[in-house]
CSV table of C-alpha atoms and ligand atoms in Angstrom, one decimal:
chain,number,residue,atom,x,y,z
A,1,UNK,CA,114.0,75.8,68.0
A,2,UNK,CA,112.6,79.0,69.3
A,3,UNK,CA,112.0,79.8,72.9
A,4,UNK,CA,111.6,83.2,74.6
A,5,UNK,CA,111.6,84.0,78.3
A,6,UNK,CA,109.7,86.8,79.9
A,7,UNK,CA,111.3,87.9,83.2
A,8,UNK,CA,110.6,90.8,85.5
A,9,UNK,CA,113.7,93.1,85.6
A,10,UNK,CA,112.7,95.0,88.8
A,11,UNK,CA,110.6,94.0,91.9
A,12,UNK,CA,107.6,92.6,90.1
A,13,UNK,CA,104.4,94.1,88.6
A,14,UNK,CA,106.4,95.4,85.6
A,15,UNK,CA,103.6,94.5,83.1
A,16,UNK,CA,104.7,90.9,82.4
A,17,UNK,CA,101.1,89.8,81.9
A,18,UNK,CA,100.6,92.5,79.3
A,19,UNK,CA,103.8,91.7,77.4
A,20,UNK,CA,103.2,87.9,77.7
A,21,UNK,CA,99.7,88.4,76.2
A,22,UNK,CA,101.2,90.5,73.4
A,23,UNK,CA,103.8,87.9,72.5
A,24,UNK,CA,101.3,85.0,73.0
A,25,UNK,CA,99.9,86.0,69.6
A,26,UNK,CA,103.1,84.7,68.0
A,27,UNK,CA,103.6,81.7,70.4
A,28,UNK,CA,102.5,78.1,70.3
A,29,UNK,CA,102.5,77.5,74.0
A,30,UNK,CA,102.9,79.6,77.2
A,31,UNK,CA,104.6,78.1,80.3
A,32,UNK,CA,104.7,79.4,83.9
A,33,UNK,CA,107.8,78.1,85.6
A,34,UNK,CA,107.9,79.6,89.2
A,35,UNK,CA,106.0,81.5,91.8
A,36,UNK,CA,102.4,80.8,92.6
A,37,UNK,CA,99.3,82.9,93.4
A,38,UNK,CA,101.5,85.5,94.9
A,39,UNK,CA,101.6,86.7,91.3
A,40,UNK,CA,99.0,89.0,89.8
A,41,UNK,CA,99.2,89.5,86.1
A,42,UNK,CA,96.8,91.8,84.2
A,43,UNK,CA,95.8,91.2,80.6
A,44,UNK,CA,93.5,93.7,78.9
A,45,UNK,CA,92.1,92.6,75.6
A,46,UNK,CA,89.3,94.2,73.6
A,47,UNK,CA,88.4,96.2,76.7
A,48,UNK,CA,88.1,93.1,78.9
A,49,UNK,CA,90.3,92.9,82.0
A,50,UNK,CA,91.7,89.5,83.0
A,51,UNK,CA,93.5,89.0,86.3
A,52,UNK,CA,95.7,86.0,86.4
A,53,UNK,CA,97.5,84.5,89.4
A,54,UNK,CA,98.3,80.9,88.6
A,55,UNK,CA,97.0,80.3,85.2
A,56,UNK,CA,99.5,81.2,82.4
A,57,UNK,CA,98.4,84.3,80.5
A,58,UNK,CA,98.3,82.3,77.3
A,59,UNK,CA,94.9,81.0,78.3
A,60,UNK,CA,93.3,84.3,77.3
A,61,UNK,CA,94.1,83.6,73.7
A,62,UNK,CA,93.3,79.9,74.1
A,63,UNK,CA,96.9,78.7,73.6
A,64,UNK,CA,98.2,75.6,75.3
A,65,UNK,CA,99.2,76.9,78.8
A,66,UNK,CA,101.4,74.9,81.1
A,67,UNK,CA,101.9,75.2,84.9
A,68,UNK,CA,105.5,73.9,85.3
A,69,UNK,CA,107.0,71.9,88.2
A,70,UNK,CA,108.7,75.0,89.6
A,71,UNK,CA,105.4,76.6,90.5
A,72,UNK,CA,103.9,76.5,94.0
A,73,UNK,CA,100.3,75.4,93.4
A,74,UNK,CA,97.4,76.1,95.6
A,75,UNK,CA,94.8,73.9,94.0
A,76,UNK,CA,91.8,75.5,95.7
A,77,UNK,CA,92.9,78.9,94.6
A,78,UNK,CA,93.5,77.6,91.0
A,79,UNK,CA,90.0,76.3,90.8
A,80,UNK,CA,88.6,79.6,92.1
A,81,UNK,CA,90.6,81.4,89.5
A,82,UNK,CA,89.5,79.0,86.7
A,83,UNK,CA,85.9,79.6,87.7
A,84,UNK,CA,86.3,83.3,87.5
A,85,UNK,CA,88.0,83.2,84.2
A,86,UNK,CA,85.3,80.7,82.8
A,87,UNK,CA,82.7,83.3,83.7
A,88,UNK,CA,84.6,85.7,81.5
A,89,UNK,CA,84.4,83.2,78.6
A,90,UNK,CA,87.8,81.6,79.0
A,91,UNK,CA,88.1,77.9,77.9
A,92,UNK,CA,90.3,75.5,79.7
A,93,UNK,CA,90.8,72.6,77.3
A,94,UNK,CA,94.5,73.4,76.8
A,95,UNK,CA,95.7,73.8,80.4
A,96,UNK,CA,98.4,71.4,81.6
A,97,UNK,CA,99.6,71.0,85.2
A,98,UNK,CA,102.9,69.3,85.9
A,99,UNK,CA,102.9,66.1,88.1
A,100,UNK,CA,106.0,67.3,90.0
A,101,UNK,CA,104.5,70.6,91.0
A,102,UNK,CA,104.5,71.2,94.8
A,103,UNK,CA,101.2,71.9,96.5
A,104,UNK,CA,100.5,74.8,98.8
A,105,UNK,CA,98.5,73.4,101.7
A,106,UNK,CA,96.4,75.3,104.3
A,107,UNK,CA,99.2,75.0,106.9
A,108,UNK,CA,101.6,76.8,104.5
A,109,UNK,CA,99.2,79.7,104.4
A,110,UNK,CA,98.7,79.7,108.1
A,111,UNK,CA,102.4,79.6,108.8
A,112,UNK,CA,103.1,82.4,106.3
A,113,UNK,CA,100.6,84.6,108.1
A,114,UNK,CA,101.7,83.7,111.7
A,115,UNK,CA,105.4,84.2,110.8
A,116,UNK,CA,104.7,87.6,109.2
A,117,UNK,CA,102.8,88.7,112.4
A,118,UNK,CA,105.4,87.2,114.8
A,119,UNK,CA,107.7,89.7,116.5
A,120,UNK,CA,110.4,87.0,116.7
A,121,UNK,CA,110.9,87.0,112.9
A,122,UNK,CA,111.7,89.6,110.2
A,123,UNK,CA,108.6,90.8,108.5
A,124,UNK,CA,109.1,90.4,104.7
A,125,UNK,CA,105.7,91.9,103.7
A,126,UNK,CA,104.8,88.6,101.9
A,127,UNK,CA,101.5,88.1,100.1
A,128,UNK,CA,100.6,85.6,102.8
A,129,UNK,CA,99.7,83.0,100.2
A,130,UNK,CA,101.9,80.3,101.7
A,131,UNK,CA,104.6,80.6,99.1
A,132,UNK,CA,107.7,80.6,101.4
A,133,UNK,CA,106.6,77.7,103.6
A,134,UNK,CA,105.7,75.6,100.5
A,135,UNK,CA,109.1,76.1,98.9
A,136,UNK,CA,110.7,75.4,102.4
A,137,UNK,CA,108.9,72.0,102.5
A,138,UNK,CA,110.1,71.3,99.0
A,139,UNK,CA,113.7,71.7,100.0
A,140,UNK,CA,113.1,70.0,103.3
A,141,UNK,CA,111.9,67.1,101.3
A,142,UNK,CA,108.6,66.8,102.9
A,143,UNK,CA,106.5,68.6,100.3
A,144,UNK,CA,103.4,67.1,98.7
A,145,UNK,CA,103.2,67.1,95.0
A,146,UNK,CA,100.4,67.1,92.4
A,147,UNK,CA,101.3,63.4,91.6
A,148,UNK,CA,100.7,62.6,95.3
A,149,UNK,CA,97.3,64.3,95.2
A,150,UNK,CA,96.4,62.1,92.3
A,151,UNK,CA,96.8,59.0,94.6
A,152,UNK,CA,94.4,59.6,97.5
A,153,UNK,CA,96.0,57.0,99.9
A,154,UNK,CA,99.5,58.4,99.4
A,155,UNK,CA,98.2,62.0,99.7
A,156,UNK,CA,96.4,61.2,103.0
A,157,UNK,CA,99.5,59.5,104.4
A,158,UNK,CA,101.8,62.4,103.6
A,159,UNK,CA,99.2,64.9,104.9
A,160,UNK,CA,98.8,63.1,108.2
A,161,UNK,CA,102.6,63.0,108.8
A,162,UNK,CA,103.0,66.7,107.9
A,163,UNK,CA,100.0,67.8,109.8
A,164,UNK,CA,101.2,66.1,113.0
A,165,UNK,CA,104.5,68.1,112.8
A,166,UNK,CA,102.8,71.4,111.8
A,167,UNK,CA,100.1,71.2,114.5
A,168,UNK,CA,102.8,70.8,117.1
A,169,UNK,CA,104.5,73.9,115.8
A,170,UNK,CA,101.2,75.8,115.6
A,171,UNK,CA,100.3,75.0,119.2
A,172,UNK,CA,103.7,75.2,120.8
A,173,UNK,CA,105.3,78.1,119.0
A,174,UNK,CA,102.3,80.2,117.9
A,175,UNK,CA,99.7,79.2,120.5
A,176,UNK,CA,97.4,78.9,117.5
A,177,UNK,CA,94.5,76.5,116.7
A,178,UNK,CA,95.4,73.2,115.1
A,179,UNK,CA,94.3,72.4,111.6
A,180,UNK,CA,91.8,69.5,110.9
A,181,UNK,CA,93.0,66.6,108.8
A,182,UNK,CA,89.6,65.5,107.5
A,183,UNK,CA,88.7,69.1,106.5
A,184,UNK,CA,91.9,69.5,104.4
A,185,UNK,CA,91.8,65.9,103.0
A,186,UNK,CA,88.1,66.4,101.8
A,187,UNK,CA,88.8,69.8,100.2
A,188,UNK,CA,92.0,68.7,98.5
A,189,UNK,CA,90.7,65.3,97.3
A,190,UNK,CA,87.7,67.1,95.8
A,191,UNK,CA,90.0,69.5,94.1
A,192,UNK,CA,92.0,66.5,92.8
A,193,UNK,CA,88.9,65.3,90.9
A,194,UNK,CA,88.6,68.7,89.2
A,195,UNK,CA,92.3,69.1,88.2
A,196,UNK,CA,93.0,65.5,87.2
A,197,UNK,CA,92.2,65.9,83.5
A,198,UNK,CA,94.9,68.6,83.3
A,199,UNK,CA,97.7,66.7,85.0
A,200,UNK,CA,100.7,65.5,82.9
A,201,UNK,CA,104.5,65.1,82.9
A,202,UNK,CA,104.8,68.5,81.2
A,203,UNK,CA,108.6,68.7,80.8
A,204,UNK,CA,108.4,66.0,78.1
A,205,UNK,CA,105.6,67.9,76.4
A,206,UNK,CA,107.4,71.3,76.5
A,207,UNK,CA,110.6,69.6,75.2
A,208,UNK,CA,108.6,68.1,72.4
A,209,UNK,CA,107.3,71.5,71.5
A,210,UNK,CA,110.9,72.9,71.4
A,211,UNK,CA,112.2,69.9,69.4
A,212,UNK,CA,109.5,70.3,66.8
A,213,UNK,CA,110.4,73.9,66.2
A,214,UNK,CA,107.3,75.4,67.9
A,215,UNK,CA,107.5,78.8,69.6
A,216,UNK,CA,107.6,78.4,73.4
A,217,UNK,CA,107.0,81.4,75.6
A,218,UNK,CA,108.0,81.2,79.3
A,219,UNK,CA,106.1,83.6,81.5
A,220,UNK,CA,107.9,84.6,84.6
A,221,UNK,CA,106.3,85.9,87.8
A,222,UNK,CA,107.8,88.3,90.3
A,223,UNK,CA,111.1,89.9,89.3
A,224,UNK,CA,114.8,89.6,89.4
A,225,UNK,CA,115.2,91.7,92.5
A,226,UNK,CA,112.9,89.3,94.3
A,227,UNK,CA,115.0,86.2,93.3
A,228,UNK,CA,115.9,84.1,96.4
A,229,UNK,CA,119.6,84.1,95.4
A,230,UNK,CA,120.1,87.4,93.5
A,231,UNK,CA,117.4,89.7,95.0
A,232,UNK,CA,117.4,91.9,98.0
A,233,UNK,CA,117.6,88.9,100.4
A,234,UNK,CA,115.8,88.3,102.8
A,235,UNK,CA,113.2,90.7,101.3
A,236,UNK,CA,112.6,88.4,98.4
A,237,UNK,CA,110.2,85.6,97.3
A,238,UNK,CA,111.3,82.0,97.7
A,239,UNK,CA,111.7,81.0,94.0
A,240,UNK,CA,113.9,81.9,91.1
A,241,UNK,CA,112.1,84.5,88.9
A,242,UNK,CA,115.1,84.6,86.6
A,243,UNK,CA,116.0,82.9,83.3
A,244,UNK,CA,117.9,80.2,85.2
A,245,UNK,CA,114.6,79.4,87.0
A,246,UNK,CA,113.1,78.4,83.6
A,247,UNK,CA,115.3,75.3,83.4
A,248,UNK,CA,114.4,73.7,86.7
A,249,UNK,CA,110.9,75.1,86.7
A,250,UNK,CA,109.9,73.9,83.3
A,251,UNK,CA,112.3,71.0,82.9
A,252,UNK,CA,114.2,72.2,79.8
A,253,UNK,CA,118.0,72.5,79.3
A,254,UNK,CA,119.7,75.9,79.3
A,255,UNK,CA,120.7,75.4,75.7
A,256,UNK,CA,117.0,75.5,74.7
A,257,UNK,CA,116.6,79.2,75.7
A,258,UNK,CA,117.1,81.6,72.7
A,259,UNK,CA,115.8,84.9,73.9
A,260,UNK,CA,115.1,86.6,77.2
A,261,UNK,CA,113.0,89.8,77.4
A,262,UNK,CA,113.3,91.7,80.7
A,263,UNK,CA,110.2,93.7,81.5
A,264,UNK,CA,110.8,97.0,83.3
A,265,UNK,CA,108.5,99.9,84.0
A,266,UNK,CA,109.6,103.3,82.9
A,267,UNK,CA,109.9,104.0,86.6
A,268,UNK,CA,110.1,101.6,89.6
A,269,UNK,CA,107.6,100.1,92.0
A,270,UNK,CA,107.9,97.7,94.9
A,271,UNK,CA,105.4,96.0,97.2
A,272,UNK,CA,106.4,94.7,100.5
A,273,UNK,CA,109.4,95.6,102.6
A,274,UNK,CA,113.1,96.0,101.8
A,275,UNK,CA,115.5,98.5,100.4
A,276,UNK,CA,114.5,100.7,97.4
A,277,UNK,CA,117.2,103.4,96.7
A,278,UNK,CA,115.1,105.4,94.2
A,279,UNK,CA,111.9,105.4,96.2
A,280,UNK,CA,110.0,108.7,96.2
A,281,UNK,CA,108.3,109.5,99.4
A,282,UNK,CA,106.9,112.7,98.1
A,283,UNK,CA,104.3,114.2,95.8
A,284,UNK,CA,106.0,112.7,92.7
A,285,UNK,CA,105.7,109.3,94.3
A,286,UNK,CA,102.0,109.8,95.0
A,287,UNK,CA,101.6,111.1,91.4
A,288,UNK,CA,103.1,107.9,89.9
A,289,UNK,CA,101.0,105.8,92.2
A,290,UNK,CA,97.7,107.5,91.3
A,291,UNK,CA,98.4,108.0,87.6
A,292,UNK,CA,99.9,104.5,87.2
A,293,UNK,CA,97.1,102.8,89.4
A,294,UNK,CA,99.9,101.3,91.4
A,295,UNK,CA,97.9,99.1,93.7
A,296,UNK,CA,98.6,95.3,93.9
A,297,UNK,CA,96.5,92.9,91.8
A,298,UNK,CA,96.8,90.2,94.4
A,299,UNK,CA,96.6,92.0,97.8
A,300,UNK,CA,95.4,95.5,96.8
A,301,UNK,CA,98.4,97.0,98.7
A,302,UNK,CA,99.6,100.4,97.5
A,303,UNK,CA,102.9,100.0,95.6
A,304,UNK,CA,105.9,102.0,96.6
A,305,UNK,CA,107.0,104.2,93.7
A,306,UNK,CA,110.3,105.7,92.6
A,307,UNK,CA,112.5,106.6,89.6
A,308,UNK,CA,114.0,104.1,87.1
A,309,UNK,CA,117.1,102.5,88.5
A,310,UNK,CA,119.6,101.5,85.7
A,311,UNK,CA,122.0,99.9,88.2
A,312,UNK,CA,119.2,97.4,89.1
A,313,UNK,CA,118.1,96.8,85.6
A,314,UNK,CA,121.6,96.4,84.2
A,315,UNK,CA,122.1,93.8,87.0
A,316,UNK,CA,118.9,92.0,85.9
A,317,UNK,CA,120.2,92.2,82.3
A,318,UNK,CA,123.4,90.4,83.3
A,319,UNK,CA,121.8,87.8,85.6
A,320,UNK,CA,119.2,86.9,83.0
A,321,UNK,CA,121.2,87.3,79.8
A,322,UNK,CA,118.6,89.7,78.5
A,323,UNK,CA,118.4,90.0,74.7
A,324,UNK,CA,115.9,92.8,74.9
A,325,UNK,CA,114.0,95.1,77.3
A,326,UNK,CA,110.3,95.9,77.3
A,327,UNK,CA,109.7,99.3,78.8
A,328,UNK,CA,106.2,99.6,80.1
A,329,UNK,CA,104.0,102.4,81.3
A,330,UNK,CA,105.9,105.1,79.5
A,331,UNK,CA,102.6,106.9,79.2
A,332,UNK,CA,102.4,107.2,83.0
A,333,UNK,CA,105.4,109.7,82.9
A,334,UNK,CA,103.6,112.1,80.6
A,335,UNK,CA,102.9,115.4,82.3
A,336,UNK,CA,106.0,115.4,84.6
A,337,UNK,CA,108.2,118.4,84.1
A,338,UNK,CA,111.4,116.5,84.7
A,339,UNK,CA,112.2,112.8,85.0
A,340,UNK,CA,115.2,111.4,86.9
A,341,UNK,CA,117.2,108.4,86.0
A,342,UNK,CA,119.4,106.6,88.5
A,343,UNK,CA,122.8,106.0,86.9
A,344,UNK,CA,124.8,104.8,89.9
A,345,UNK,CA,124.8,104.8,93.7
A,346,UNK,CA,126.8,106.7,96.2
A,347,UNK,CA,127.9,104.8,99.3
A,348,UNK,CA,129.9,106.7,102.0
A,349,UNK,CA,131.2,109.1,99.3
A,350,UNK,CA,132.1,106.2,96.8
A,351,UNK,CA,130.4,105.6,93.5
A,352,UNK,CA,128.9,102.1,93.1
A,353,UNK,CA,127.8,100.7,89.8
A,354,UNK,CA,126.6,97.3,90.9
A,355,UNK,CA,124.1,96.1,93.5
A,356,UNK,CA,125.9,95.2,96.7
A,357,UNK,CA,125.0,91.9,98.2
A,358,UNK,CA,125.1,93.3,101.7
A,359,UNK,CA,121.7,94.6,102.6
A,360,UNK,CA,122.9,97.2,105.1
A,361,UNK,CA,125.1,98.7,102.4
A,362,UNK,CA,122.4,98.6,99.8
A,363,UNK,CA,120.0,100.2,102.3
A,364,UNK,CA,122.4,103.2,102.6
A,365,UNK,CA,123.1,103.6,98.9
A,366,UNK,CA,122.0,107.0,97.6
A,367,UNK,CA,121.0,107.3,94.0
A,368,UNK,CA,123.0,109.4,91.6
A,369,UNK,CA,120.6,110.9,89.1
A,370,UNK,CA,120.7,112.3,85.5
A,371,UNK,CA,117.8,114.6,84.9
A,372,UNK,CA,115.7,114.5,81.7
A,373,UNK,CA,113.2,117.0,80.4
A,374,UNK,CA,109.6,115.6,80.6
A,375,UNK,CA,107.0,115.7,77.8
A,376,UNK,CA,103.3,116.4,77.4
A,377,UNK,CA,102.6,114.0,74.5
A,378,UNK,CA,99.5,111.7,74.9
A,379,UNK,CA,101.2,108.5,73.7
A,380,UNK,CA,98.2,106.2,74.1
A,381,UNK,CA,97.7,105.8,70.4
A,382,UNK,CA,101.4,106.0,69.3
A,383,UNK,CA,102.4,102.7,67.6
A,384,UNK,CA,105.8,103.6,66.1
A,385,UNK,CA,109.1,104.5,67.8
A,386,UNK,CA,109.5,107.4,65.4
A,387,UNK,CA,106.3,109.0,66.5
A,388,UNK,CA,107.4,109.3,70.1
A,389,UNK,CA,108.5,112.8,71.2
A,390,UNK,CA,112.2,113.6,71.3
A,391,UNK,CA,112.5,113.8,75.1
A,392,UNK,CA,111.0,110.3,75.5
A,393,UNK,CA,113.4,109.0,72.9
A,394,UNK,CA,116.4,110.5,74.7
A,395,UNK,CA,115.2,109.0,78.0
A,396,UNK,CA,114.7,105.5,76.4
A,397,UNK,CA,118.0,105.7,74.6
A,398,UNK,CA,119.9,106.4,77.8
A,399,UNK,CA,118.1,103.6,79.6
A,400,UNK,CA,119.1,101.2,76.8
A,401,UNK,CA,122.7,102.4,76.9
A,402,UNK,CA,123.1,102.2,80.7
A,403,UNK,CA,121.3,98.8,80.9
A,404,UNK,CA,123.5,97.5,78.0
A,405,UNK,CA,120.4,96.1,76.3
A,406,UNK,CA,118.3,97.0,73.3
A,407,UNK,CA,114.7,98.1,73.9
A,408,UNK,CA,112.6,95.8,71.8
A,409,UNK,CA,109.1,96.7,73.2
A,410,UNK,CA,107.7,100.0,74.5
A,411,UNK,CA,104.3,99.9,76.1
A,412,UNK,CA,102.1,103.0,76.1
A,413,UNK,CA,98.9,101.7,77.7
A,414,UNK,CA,97.5,98.6,79.3
A,415,UNK,CA,95.7,97.3,76.3
A,416,UNK,CA,97.4,94.7,74.0
A,417,UNK,CA,97.2,97.1,71.1
A,418,UNK,CA,99.0,99.9,73.0
A,419,UNK,CA,102.4,98.6,72.1
A,420,UNK,CA,105.3,99.8,70.1
A,421,UNK,CA,107.4,97.0,68.5
A,422,UNK,CA,111.1,97.9,68.2
A,423,UNK,CA,112.6,94.5,67.7
A,424,UNK,CA,112.1,90.9,66.5
A,425,UNK,CA,111.0,87.9,68.5
A,426,UNK,CA,111.2,84.1,68.2
A,427,UNK,CA,114.1,84.3,65.7
A,428,UNK,CA,111.7,85.9,63.2
B,501,GDP,P1,102.7,92.0,86.2
B,501,GDP,O1,102.6,91.4,87.5
B,501,GDP,O2,104.1,92.2,85.8
B,501,GDP,O3,102.0,91.2,85.1
B,501,GDP,O4,102.1,93.4,86.2
B,501,GDP,P2,100.7,93.8,86.9
B,501,GDP,O5,99.6,93.3,86.1
B,501,GDP,O6,100.7,93.4,88.4
B,501,GDP,O7,100.8,95.4,87.0
B,501,GDP,C1,100.9,96.1,85.8
B,501,GDP,C2,99.8,97.1,85.7
B,501,GDP,O8,100.0,98.1,84.7
B,501,GDP,C3,98.5,96.4,85.2
B,501,GDP,O9,97.4,97.1,85.8
B,501,GDP,C4,98.5,96.6,83.7
B,501,GDP,O10,97.2,96.6,83.1
B,501,GDP,C5,99.1,98.0,83.6
B,501,GDP,N1,99.9,98.2,82.4
B,501,GDP,C6,100.8,97.4,81.8
B,501,GDP,N2,101.4,98.1,80.8
B,501,GDP,C7,101.0,99.3,80.8
B,501,GDP,C8,101.3,100.5,80.1
B,501,GDP,O11,102.1,100.5,79.2
B,501,GDP,N3,100.6,101.7,80.4
B,501,GDP,C9,99.7,101.7,81.4
B,501,GDP,N4,99.2,102.9,81.7
B,501,GDP,N5,99.4,100.6,82.1
B,501,GDP,C10,100.0,99.5,81.9
B,502,IMO,P1,104.0,89.6,90.0
B,502,IMO,O1,104.2,88.2,89.3
B,502,IMO,C1,105.3,92.2,93.2
B,502,IMO,C2,106.7,90.2,96.9
B,502,IMO,C3,105.9,90.4,98.1
B,502,IMO,C4,107.0,90.4,99.2
B,502,IMO,C5,107.9,89.3,98.6
B,502,IMO,C6,107.7,88.0,99.2
B,502,IMO,O2,102.6,90.1,89.9
B,502,IMO,O3,105.0,90.5,89.5
B,502,IMO,P2,105.9,86.1,98.9
B,502,IMO,O4,104.4,86.1,99.1
B,502,IMO,O5,106.3,85.7,97.5
B,502,IMO,O6,106.6,85.2,99.9
B,502,IMO,O7,106.3,87.6,99.2
B,502,IMO,O8,107.7,89.3,97.2
B,502,IMO,N1,105.9,89.7,95.7
B,502,IMO,C7,105.6,90.4,94.6
B,502,IMO,N2,105.7,91.7,94.4
B,502,IMO,N3,104.8,91.3,92.2
B,502,IMO,C8,104.7,90.0,92.5
B,502,IMO,O9,104.2,89.2,91.5
B,502,IMO,C9,105.0,89.5,93.7
B,502,IMO,N4,105.0,88.3,94.3
B,502,IMO,C10,105.6,88.4,95.5
B,502,IMO,O10,105.2,91.7,98.1
B,502,IMO,O11,107.6,91.6,99.2
B,503,MG,MG1,101.6,91.8,89.3
């Protein structure tokens, strides 16, 4: 039995796509277990750039790739993404979509947009892809699933009922146009024909992989600080981008998880609203944004940038039971004279070493920094830990110590090759 979970240890965009692709080489199957096309994962292989939103990154290496039941699936967006990837030469004979996966419908997207724009509600800074409203319907027990879409009469019946309710809300609360039943039914039933060959009860398949000793790689989207329970609520997404999310989102027991690698950038970024203690609203922040190309893959929004926060990543290590950390984009820090590392917070004169659940307290936390000397080394072709300069090693070693987790991967560039391996994976 050998299964490894990839989770974001910050606020998303840590480089999960790159690390998933790197580990896919060793894996037999790659499984997405939560989130939807709010995700944007970049894989660069042999100079080719692949941008993935719903399709598991394993597809780039033509490995079996599963969309688990915990995903919020927009089938129209999936088909668009598949078509783009097919044009880049990707083959889709090994994609599987779970029957229990909930569908994002046009009314979810509309409601996400209207709620974000409404002055009566807190603006979260969502990706406006309908993620929140889809997960709401799932827990409200009126969601429509992939298995419903496979049965046109059942799909139409559920759509009609939901649309009646949603159109009332659109008209009465938002004074917005109603959505048309026939238009949605046509588009979705056409999409059903395209995705039908991929649909399966995937939890059984993934469990069989695990039982037969195959290497299963679970690819998280978003990050721990965006988890609906453990993130900076309400400035979070609506799923569980944590190792616990793997069990419900892929249909496997907790005892089947062996390893969990937390992905963290060598600094921090965040898109959307919400507290961010180490945020840099100065030239260094701009430097990180430009040098690190910190613009969203899904929405193109500039990412907020700041120093590495060990309080946050230690929290992620504990919540996820991390067995290792992958530190990405170390190369982006090259050229800075000094690098700061947040080691604790100060709140009203008191030192805090944990993330407070109260958002107003977290908002007022001031980072306490240790300062490290920077480096000038071009690390893009470094492939061994020993070849890193001493200042970078000191910085990494302190991160590992404060986050109470060994660093098993260091990424020094976006390409699959630009990776330093500092640990073992899949019980090797
Ligand atoms: P994800 O959502 O966690 O998969 O991350 P994104 O793909 O949204 O953002 C990470 C960005 O950093 C992408 O453009 C990657 O190509 C890039 N990237 C990943 N690792 C490295 C690295 O080590 N160095 C540099 N310079 N870029 C990296
Ligand atoms: P990957 O997988 C970074 C953020 C949004 C917003 C909040 C809620 O590429 O790391 P949502 O649309 O999910 O309701 O938005 O979550 N967010 C992400 N930020 N990376 C992501 O995915 C994200 N997916 C959602 O910006 O703050
Ligand atoms: Mg991303």
